[in-house]
Amino acid sequence: MTTNKIPPFGLGTFRLKDQQVIDSVTAGLALGYRHIDTAQIYGNEAEVGQAVAAAGVAREQLFITTKIWTENLARERLVDSLKESLHKLRVDQVDLTLIHWPSPDDALPVADYMAALAEAKQQGLTRLIGVSNFTIAHLQAAIATVGAHEIATNQVEIHPFLQNRKVVEFARAHDIHLTAYMPLAYGKVMQDATLAEIAARHGVSAAQVALAWSLQQGFAVIPSSTRRANLESNLQATGIKLSDAEMKAIAALDRGERLANPDFAPTWD
């Protein structure tokens, strides 16, 4: 991918291990996915690399994202850890590298690891850099270090039940792209009456409606699945156009329901 734009539809690999992740990535690539999202902490970079290599898709057609784990944020560790990720992924360069989480308890300053990430980009290890799970305060520090134009995305939890509006508004004000992870809220979107009603109107699934809602706001989405049928139906969400009234009805579902909230998470906005 020579573009600096992040493909709007990606394949997430969180919680997928061993043969499961190989099968998911293999099926995804066969179905037309070209944006693959992994991370150091997922423990599956080598398997993702294996599946990508076996698929035989031209490297320039792929968009591969990985994320630097908190233990590797120290300046002297970050670049080396990314080199290890590249080795596992069997590539010379990834398309996007994110800081996975801010340093727990802000033990390390944002400026330090953002500068190290910028250095990794200068060395050609990654084409683009960005952040994940950053609050407004962390984003402000990152902007002060590398400039908003250098932050390709902030990957955060966004789905109909957690719309993360403060962070979304701040990012948009600074022209920072957003990637929505857990866009299906671990399948909870399938049990919502409003989404089911909208889905029935379009002749699609509630999951497809939730993905279309994110895409229509300009977010990239990275749902994961181990089932080929789900991978295929998720991808079809790109063809759904929701009305203003439908977008408004989904906006009303926000209940601040955060699913990714580990003990080392920052104080959320």
CSV table of C-alpha atoms in Angstrom, one decimal:
chain,number,residue,atom,x,y,z
A,1,MET,CA,0.0,0.0,0.0
A,2,THR,CA,1.6,3.2,-1.1
A,3,THR,CA,-1.2,5.4,0.2
A,4,ASN,CA,-1.0,7.1,3.6
A,5,LYS,CA,-4.6,6.3,4.2
A,6,ILE,CA,-5.6,3.4,6.4
A,7,PRO,CA,-7.9,1.0,4.6
A,8,PRO,CA,-11.3,1.4,6.3
A,9,PHE,CA,-12.0,-2.3,6.7
A,10,GLY,CA,-9.4,-4.5,8.4
A,11,LEU,CA,-9.2,-7.9,10.0
A,12,GLY,CA,-8.5,-7.9,13.8
A,13,THR,CA,-6.6,-10.8,15.3
A,14,PHE,CA,-7.0,-10.1,19.1
A,15,ARG,CA,-7.4,-13.3,21.1
A,16,LEU,CA,-6.7,-15.5,18.0
A,17,LYS,CA,-3.9,-17.9,18.5
A,18,ASP,CA,-1.9,-20.6,16.7
A,19,GLN,CA,-3.9,-22.4,13.9
A,20,GLN,CA,-7.0,-20.3,14.7
A,21,VAL,CA,-5.3,-17.1,13.6
A,22,ILE,CA,-3.6,-18.8,10.6
A,23,ASP,CA,-7.1,-19.9,9.4
A,24,SER,CA,-8.7,-16.6,10.1
A,25,VAL,CA,-6.0,-14.6,8.2
A,26,THR,CA,-5.9,-17.1,5.4
A,27,ALA,CA,-9.7,-17.0,4.9
A,28,GLY,CA,-9.7,-13.2,5.3
A,29,LEU,CA,-7.1,-12.7,2.6
A,30,ALA,CA,-8.9,-15.1,0.3
A,31,LEU,CA,-12.1,-13.0,0.8
A,32,GLY,CA,-10.4,-9.8,-0.1
A,33,TYR,CA,-9.3,-8.4,3.2
A,34,ARG,CA,-6.0,-6.5,2.8
A,35,HIS,CA,-5.6,-4.7,6.1
A,36,ILE,CA,-4.4,-7.1,8.9
A,37,ASP,CA,-4.2,-5.8,12.5
A,38,THR,CA,-2.0,-7.6,15.1
A,39,ALA,CA,0.1,-6.6,18.2
A,40,GLN,CA,3.1,-7.8,20.1
A,41,ILE,CA,1.0,-8.8,23.1
A,42,TYR,CA,-1.3,-11.0,21.0
A,43,GLY,CA,1.4,-13.5,20.7
A,44,ASN,CA,0.4,-14.3,17.1
A,45,GLU,CA,2.7,-12.1,14.9
A,46,ALA,CA,4.6,-15.2,13.7
A,47,GLU,CA,1.4,-17.0,12.7
A,48,VAL,CA,0.0,-13.9,11.0
A,49,GLY,CA,3.3,-13.6,9.1
A,50,GLN,CA,3.1,-17.3,8.1
A,51,ALA,CA,-0.5,-16.9,6.8
A,52,VAL,CA,0.4,-13.8,4.9
A,53,ALA,CA,3.4,-15.4,3.3
A,54,ALA,CA,1.5,-18.5,2.3
A,55,ALA,CA,-1.4,-16.5,0.8
A,56,GLY,CA,0.9,-15.0,-1.9
A,57,VAL,CA,-0.7,-11.6,-2.0
A,58,ALA,CA,1.7,-8.9,-3.2
A,59,ARG,CA,3.2,-7.0,-0.3
A,60,GLU,CA,2.3,-3.7,-1.8
A,61,GLN,CA,-1.4,-4.7,-1.7
A,62,LEU,CA,-1.3,-5.4,2.0
A,63,PHE,CA,-1.6,-3.0,5.0
A,64,ILE,CA,-0.1,-4.6,8.1
A,65,THR,CA,-0.4,-3.0,11.5
A,66,THR,CA,1.3,-4.0,14.8
A,67,LYS,CA,1.4,-2.4,18.2
A,68,ILE,CA,4.2,-1.9,20.7
A,69,TRP,CA,3.5,-3.4,24.1
A,70,THR,CA,3.9,-1.4,27.3
A,71,GLU,CA,7.0,-3.4,28.3
A,72,ASN,CA,8.8,-2.2,25.2
A,73,LEU,CA,8.0,1.5,25.4
A,74,ALA,CA,11.4,2.5,26.9
A,75,ARG,CA,13.5,4.3,24.3
A,76,GLU,CA,16.2,1.6,24.2
A,77,ARG,CA,13.7,-1.2,23.8
A,78,LEU,CA,11.1,0.2,21.3
A,79,VAL,CA,13.0,0.0,18.1
A,80,ASP,CA,14.5,-3.4,18.8
A,81,SER,CA,11.1,-4.8,19.7
A,82,LEU,CA,9.7,-3.6,16.4
A,83,LYS,CA,12.6,-5.3,14.6
A,84,GLU,CA,11.6,-8.5,16.4
A,85,SER,CA,8.0,-8.0,15.2
A,86,LEU,CA,9.1,-7.5,11.6
A,87,HIS,CA,11.1,-10.7,11.8
A,88,LYS,CA,8.1,-12.6,13.1
A,89,LEU,CA,5.8,-11.0,10.5
A,90,ARG,CA,8.4,-11.8,7.7
A,91,VAL,CA,8.4,-8.3,6.4
A,92,ASP,CA,11.0,-5.5,6.1
A,93,GLN,CA,8.5,-2.9,7.1
A,94,VAL,CA,5.0,-2.7,8.5
A,95,ASP,CA,2.5,-0.1,7.2
A,96,LEU,CA,1.5,1.1,10.7
A,97,THR,CA,3.0,0.8,14.1
A,98,LEU,CA,0.9,2.0,17.1
A,99,ILE,CA,1.7,2.5,20.8
A,100,HIS,CA,-0.7,-0.1,22.1
A,101,TRP,CA,-1.4,1.6,25.5
A,102,PRO,CA,0.0,4.7,27.2
A,103,SER,CA,2.7,3.8,29.8
A,104,PRO,CA,0.9,2.4,32.9
A,105,ASP,CA,0.6,5.1,35.5
A,106,ASP,CA,2.5,7.3,33.0
A,107,ALA,CA,5.7,5.8,34.4
A,108,LEU,CA,7.3,6.9,31.1
A,109,PRO,CA,6.6,10.2,29.5
A,110,VAL,CA,4.6,10.1,26.2
A,111,ALA,CA,7.3,12.3,24.6
A,112,ASP,CA,9.9,9.6,25.1
A,113,TYR,CA,8.1,6.7,23.4
A,114,MET,CA,6.5,8.9,20.7
A,115,ALA,CA,10.0,10.2,19.9
A,116,ALA,CA,11.3,6.6,19.8
A,117,LEU,CA,8.4,5.6,17.5
A,118,ALA,CA,9.2,8.5,15.2
A,119,GLU,CA,12.8,7.2,15.1
A,120,ALA,CA,11.5,3.8,14.1
A,121,LYS,CA,9.7,5.5,11.2
A,122,GLN,CA,12.9,7.4,10.2
A,123,GLN,CA,14.7,4.1,10.1
A,124,GLY,CA,12.2,2.7,7.6
A,125,LEU,CA,10.8,0.0,10.0
A,126,THR,CA,7.3,1.4,9.7
A,127,ARG,CA,5.6,3.6,7.1
A,128,LEU,CA,3.1,5.2,9.4
A,129,ILE,CA,2.9,5.7,13.2
A,130,GLY,CA,0.0,6.1,15.5
A,131,VAL,CA,-1.4,5.4,18.9
A,132,SER,CA,-4.0,3.3,20.6
A,133,ASN,CA,-6.1,3.7,23.8
A,134,PHE,CA,-4.9,7.3,24.1
A,135,THR,CA,-6.9,9.8,26.2
A,136,ILE,CA,-7.1,13.4,25.2
A,137,ALA,CA,-4.3,14.3,27.6
A,138,HIS,CA,-2.1,11.5,26.0
A,139,LEU,CA,-3.0,12.7,22.5
A,140,GLN,CA,-2.1,16.3,23.5
A,141,ALA,CA,1.4,15.1,24.6
A,142,ALA,CA,1.8,13.0,21.4
A,143,ILE,CA,0.8,16.0,19.3
A,144,ALA,CA,3.3,18.2,21.1
A,145,THR,CA,6.1,15.6,20.4
A,146,VAL,CA,5.6,14.6,16.8
A,147,GLY,CA,2.8,16.8,15.5
A,148,ALA,CA,-0.8,15.8,14.7
A,149,HIS,CA,0.0,15.2,11.1
A,150,GLU,CA,2.3,12.3,12.1
A,151,ILE,CA,-0.4,10.5,14.1
A,152,ALA,CA,-2.0,8.2,11.5
A,153,THR,CA,-4.8,7.0,13.8
A,154,ASN,CA,-5.9,6.6,17.4
A,155,GLN,CA,-7.2,3.1,17.7
A,156,VAL,CA,-9.8,3.1,20.5
A,157,GLU,CA,-12.8,1.1,21.6
A,158,ILE,CA,-15.9,2.4,19.7
A,159,HIS,CA,-19.2,0.6,19.2
A,160,PRO,CA,-22.9,1.7,19.6
A,161,PHE,CA,-22.7,1.2,23.4
A,162,LEU,CA,-19.5,3.1,23.9
A,163,GLN,CA,-19.2,6.0,21.5
A,164,ASN,CA,-16.2,7.7,23.1
A,165,ARG,CA,-17.4,11.1,22.0
A,166,LYS,CA,-15.0,13.3,23.8
A,167,VAL,CA,-12.0,11.5,22.3
A,168,VAL,CA,-13.7,11.4,18.9
A,169,GLU,CA,-14.4,15.2,19.0
A,170,PHE,CA,-10.8,16.0,20.0
A,171,ALA,CA,-9.3,13.8,17.4
A,172,ARG,CA,-11.5,15.3,14.6
A,173,ALA,CA,-10.6,18.8,15.7
A,174,HIS,CA,-7.0,17.9,15.2
A,175,ASP,CA,-7.6,15.9,12.0
A,176,ILE,CA,-6.5,12.6,13.5
A,177,HIS,CA,-8.1,9.5,12.1
A,178,LEU,CA,-9.8,7.0,14.3
A,179,THR,CA,-9.9,3.2,14.2
A,180,ALA,CA,-12.7,1.5,16.1
A,181,TYR,CA,-11.8,-1.7,17.8
A,182,MET,CA,-14.3,-4.1,19.2
A,183,PRO,CA,-16.8,-2.5,16.8
A,184,LEU,CA,-19.3,-5.4,17.5
A,185,ALA,CA,-19.0,-5.1,21.3
A,186,TYR,CA,-18.0,-8.8,21.5
A,187,GLY,CA,-21.2,-9.7,19.8
A,188,LYS,CA,-23.5,-7.7,22.1
A,189,VAL,CA,-24.7,-5.7,19.0
A,190,MET,CA,-26.5,-8.9,17.9
A,191,GLN,CA,-28.8,-8.7,20.9
A,192,ASP,CA,-29.9,-5.1,20.6
A,193,ALA,CA,-33.5,-4.4,19.5
A,194,THR,CA,-32.8,-1.1,17.8
A,195,LEU,CA,-30.0,-2.6,15.7
A,196,ALA,CA,-32.1,-5.6,14.9
A,197,GLU,CA,-34.9,-3.4,13.7
A,198,ILE,CA,-32.6,-1.3,11.4
A,199,ALA,CA,-31.0,-4.5,10.1
A,200,ALA,CA,-34.4,-6.0,9.2
A,201,ARG,CA,-35.2,-2.9,7.3
A,202,HIS,CA,-32.0,-3.3,5.2
A,203,GLY,CA,-32.2,-7.1,5.0
A,204,VAL,CA,-28.8,-7.4,6.7
A,205,SER,CA,-27.6,-8.4,10.2
A,206,ALA,CA,-27.2,-6.3,13.3
A,207,ALA,CA,-23.5,-6.8,13.1
A,208,GLN,CA,-23.4,-5.4,9.6
A,209,VAL,CA,-25.4,-2.4,10.8
A,210,ALA,CA,-23.0,-1.7,13.6
A,211,LEU,CA,-20.0,-1.9,11.2
A,212,ALA,CA,-21.8,0.4,8.7
A,213,TRP,CA,-22.5,2.9,11.5
A,214,SER,CA,-18.7,3.1,12.3
A,215,LEU,CA,-17.7,3.2,8.6
A,216,GLN,CA,-20.2,6.0,7.9
A,217,GLN,CA,-18.6,8.2,10.5
A,218,GLY,CA,-15.2,7.8,8.8
A,219,PHE,CA,-13.7,5.3,11.3
A,220,ALA,CA,-11.7,2.3,10.2
A,221,VAL,CA,-13.0,-1.0,11.7
A,222,ILE,CA,-11.1,-4.1,12.5
A,223,PRO,CA,-13.6,-6.9,13.5
A,224,SER,CA,-12.2,-10.4,14.0
A,225,SER,CA,-13.8,-13.7,13.4
A,226,THR,CA,-12.8,-17.3,13.2
A,227,ARG,CA,-15.6,-18.2,10.9
A,228,ARG,CA,-15.4,-17.6,7.2
A,229,ALA,CA,-19.1,-16.9,6.9
A,230,ASN,CA,-18.8,-14.1,9.4
A,231,LEU,CA,-15.6,-12.7,7.8
A,232,GLU,CA,-17.5,-12.5,4.5
A,233,SER,CA,-20.7,-11.0,5.9
A,234,ASN,CA,-18.7,-8.4,8.0
A,235,LEU,CA,-17.0,-7.3,4.8
A,236,GLN,CA,-20.4,-6.7,3.1
A,237,ALA,CA,-21.1,-3.9,5.6
A,238,THR,CA,-19.2,-1.6,3.3
A,239,GLY,CA,-22.2,-1.6,1.0
A,240,ILE,CA,-24.8,-0.5,3.6
A,241,LYS,CA,-26.0,3.1,3.7
A,242,LEU,CA,-27.8,4.1,6.8
A,243,SER,CA,-30.2,7.1,6.9
A,244,ASP,CA,-29.7,10.1,9.1
A,245,ALA,CA,-32.6,8.9,11.3
A,246,GLU,CA,-31.0,5.4,11.6
A,247,MET,CA,-27.6,7.0,12.5
A,248,LYS,CA,-29.4,9.1,15.2
A,249,ALA,CA,-31.2,6.0,16.6
A,250,ILE,CA,-27.9,4.2,17.0
A,251,ALA,CA,-26.3,7.4,18.5
A,252,ALA,CA,-28.9,7.1,21.3
A,253,LEU,CA,-27.6,3.6,22.2
A,254,ASP,CA,-24.5,5.0,23.9
A,255,ARG,CA,-24.3,3.9,27.5
A,256,GLY,CA,-20.6,4.2,28.2
A,257,GLU,CA,-20.2,0.4,28.3
A,258,ARG,CA,-16.4,-0.1,28.1
A,259,LEU,CA,-15.3,-3.7,27.5
A,260,ALA,CA,-11.5,-3.2,27.3
A,261,ASN,CA,-10.6,-1.8,30.7
A,262,PRO,CA,-7.5,-3.5,32.2
A,263,ASP,CA,-6.1,-2.5,35.5
A,264,PHE,CA,-3.3,-0.6,33.7
A,265,ALA,CA,-5.7,1.5,31.6
A,266,PRO,CA,-5.5,5.2,31.8
A,267,THR,CA,-8.1,7.4,33.4
A,268,TRP,CA,-10.6,7.6,30.6
A,269,ASP,CA,-12.2,10.8,29.3
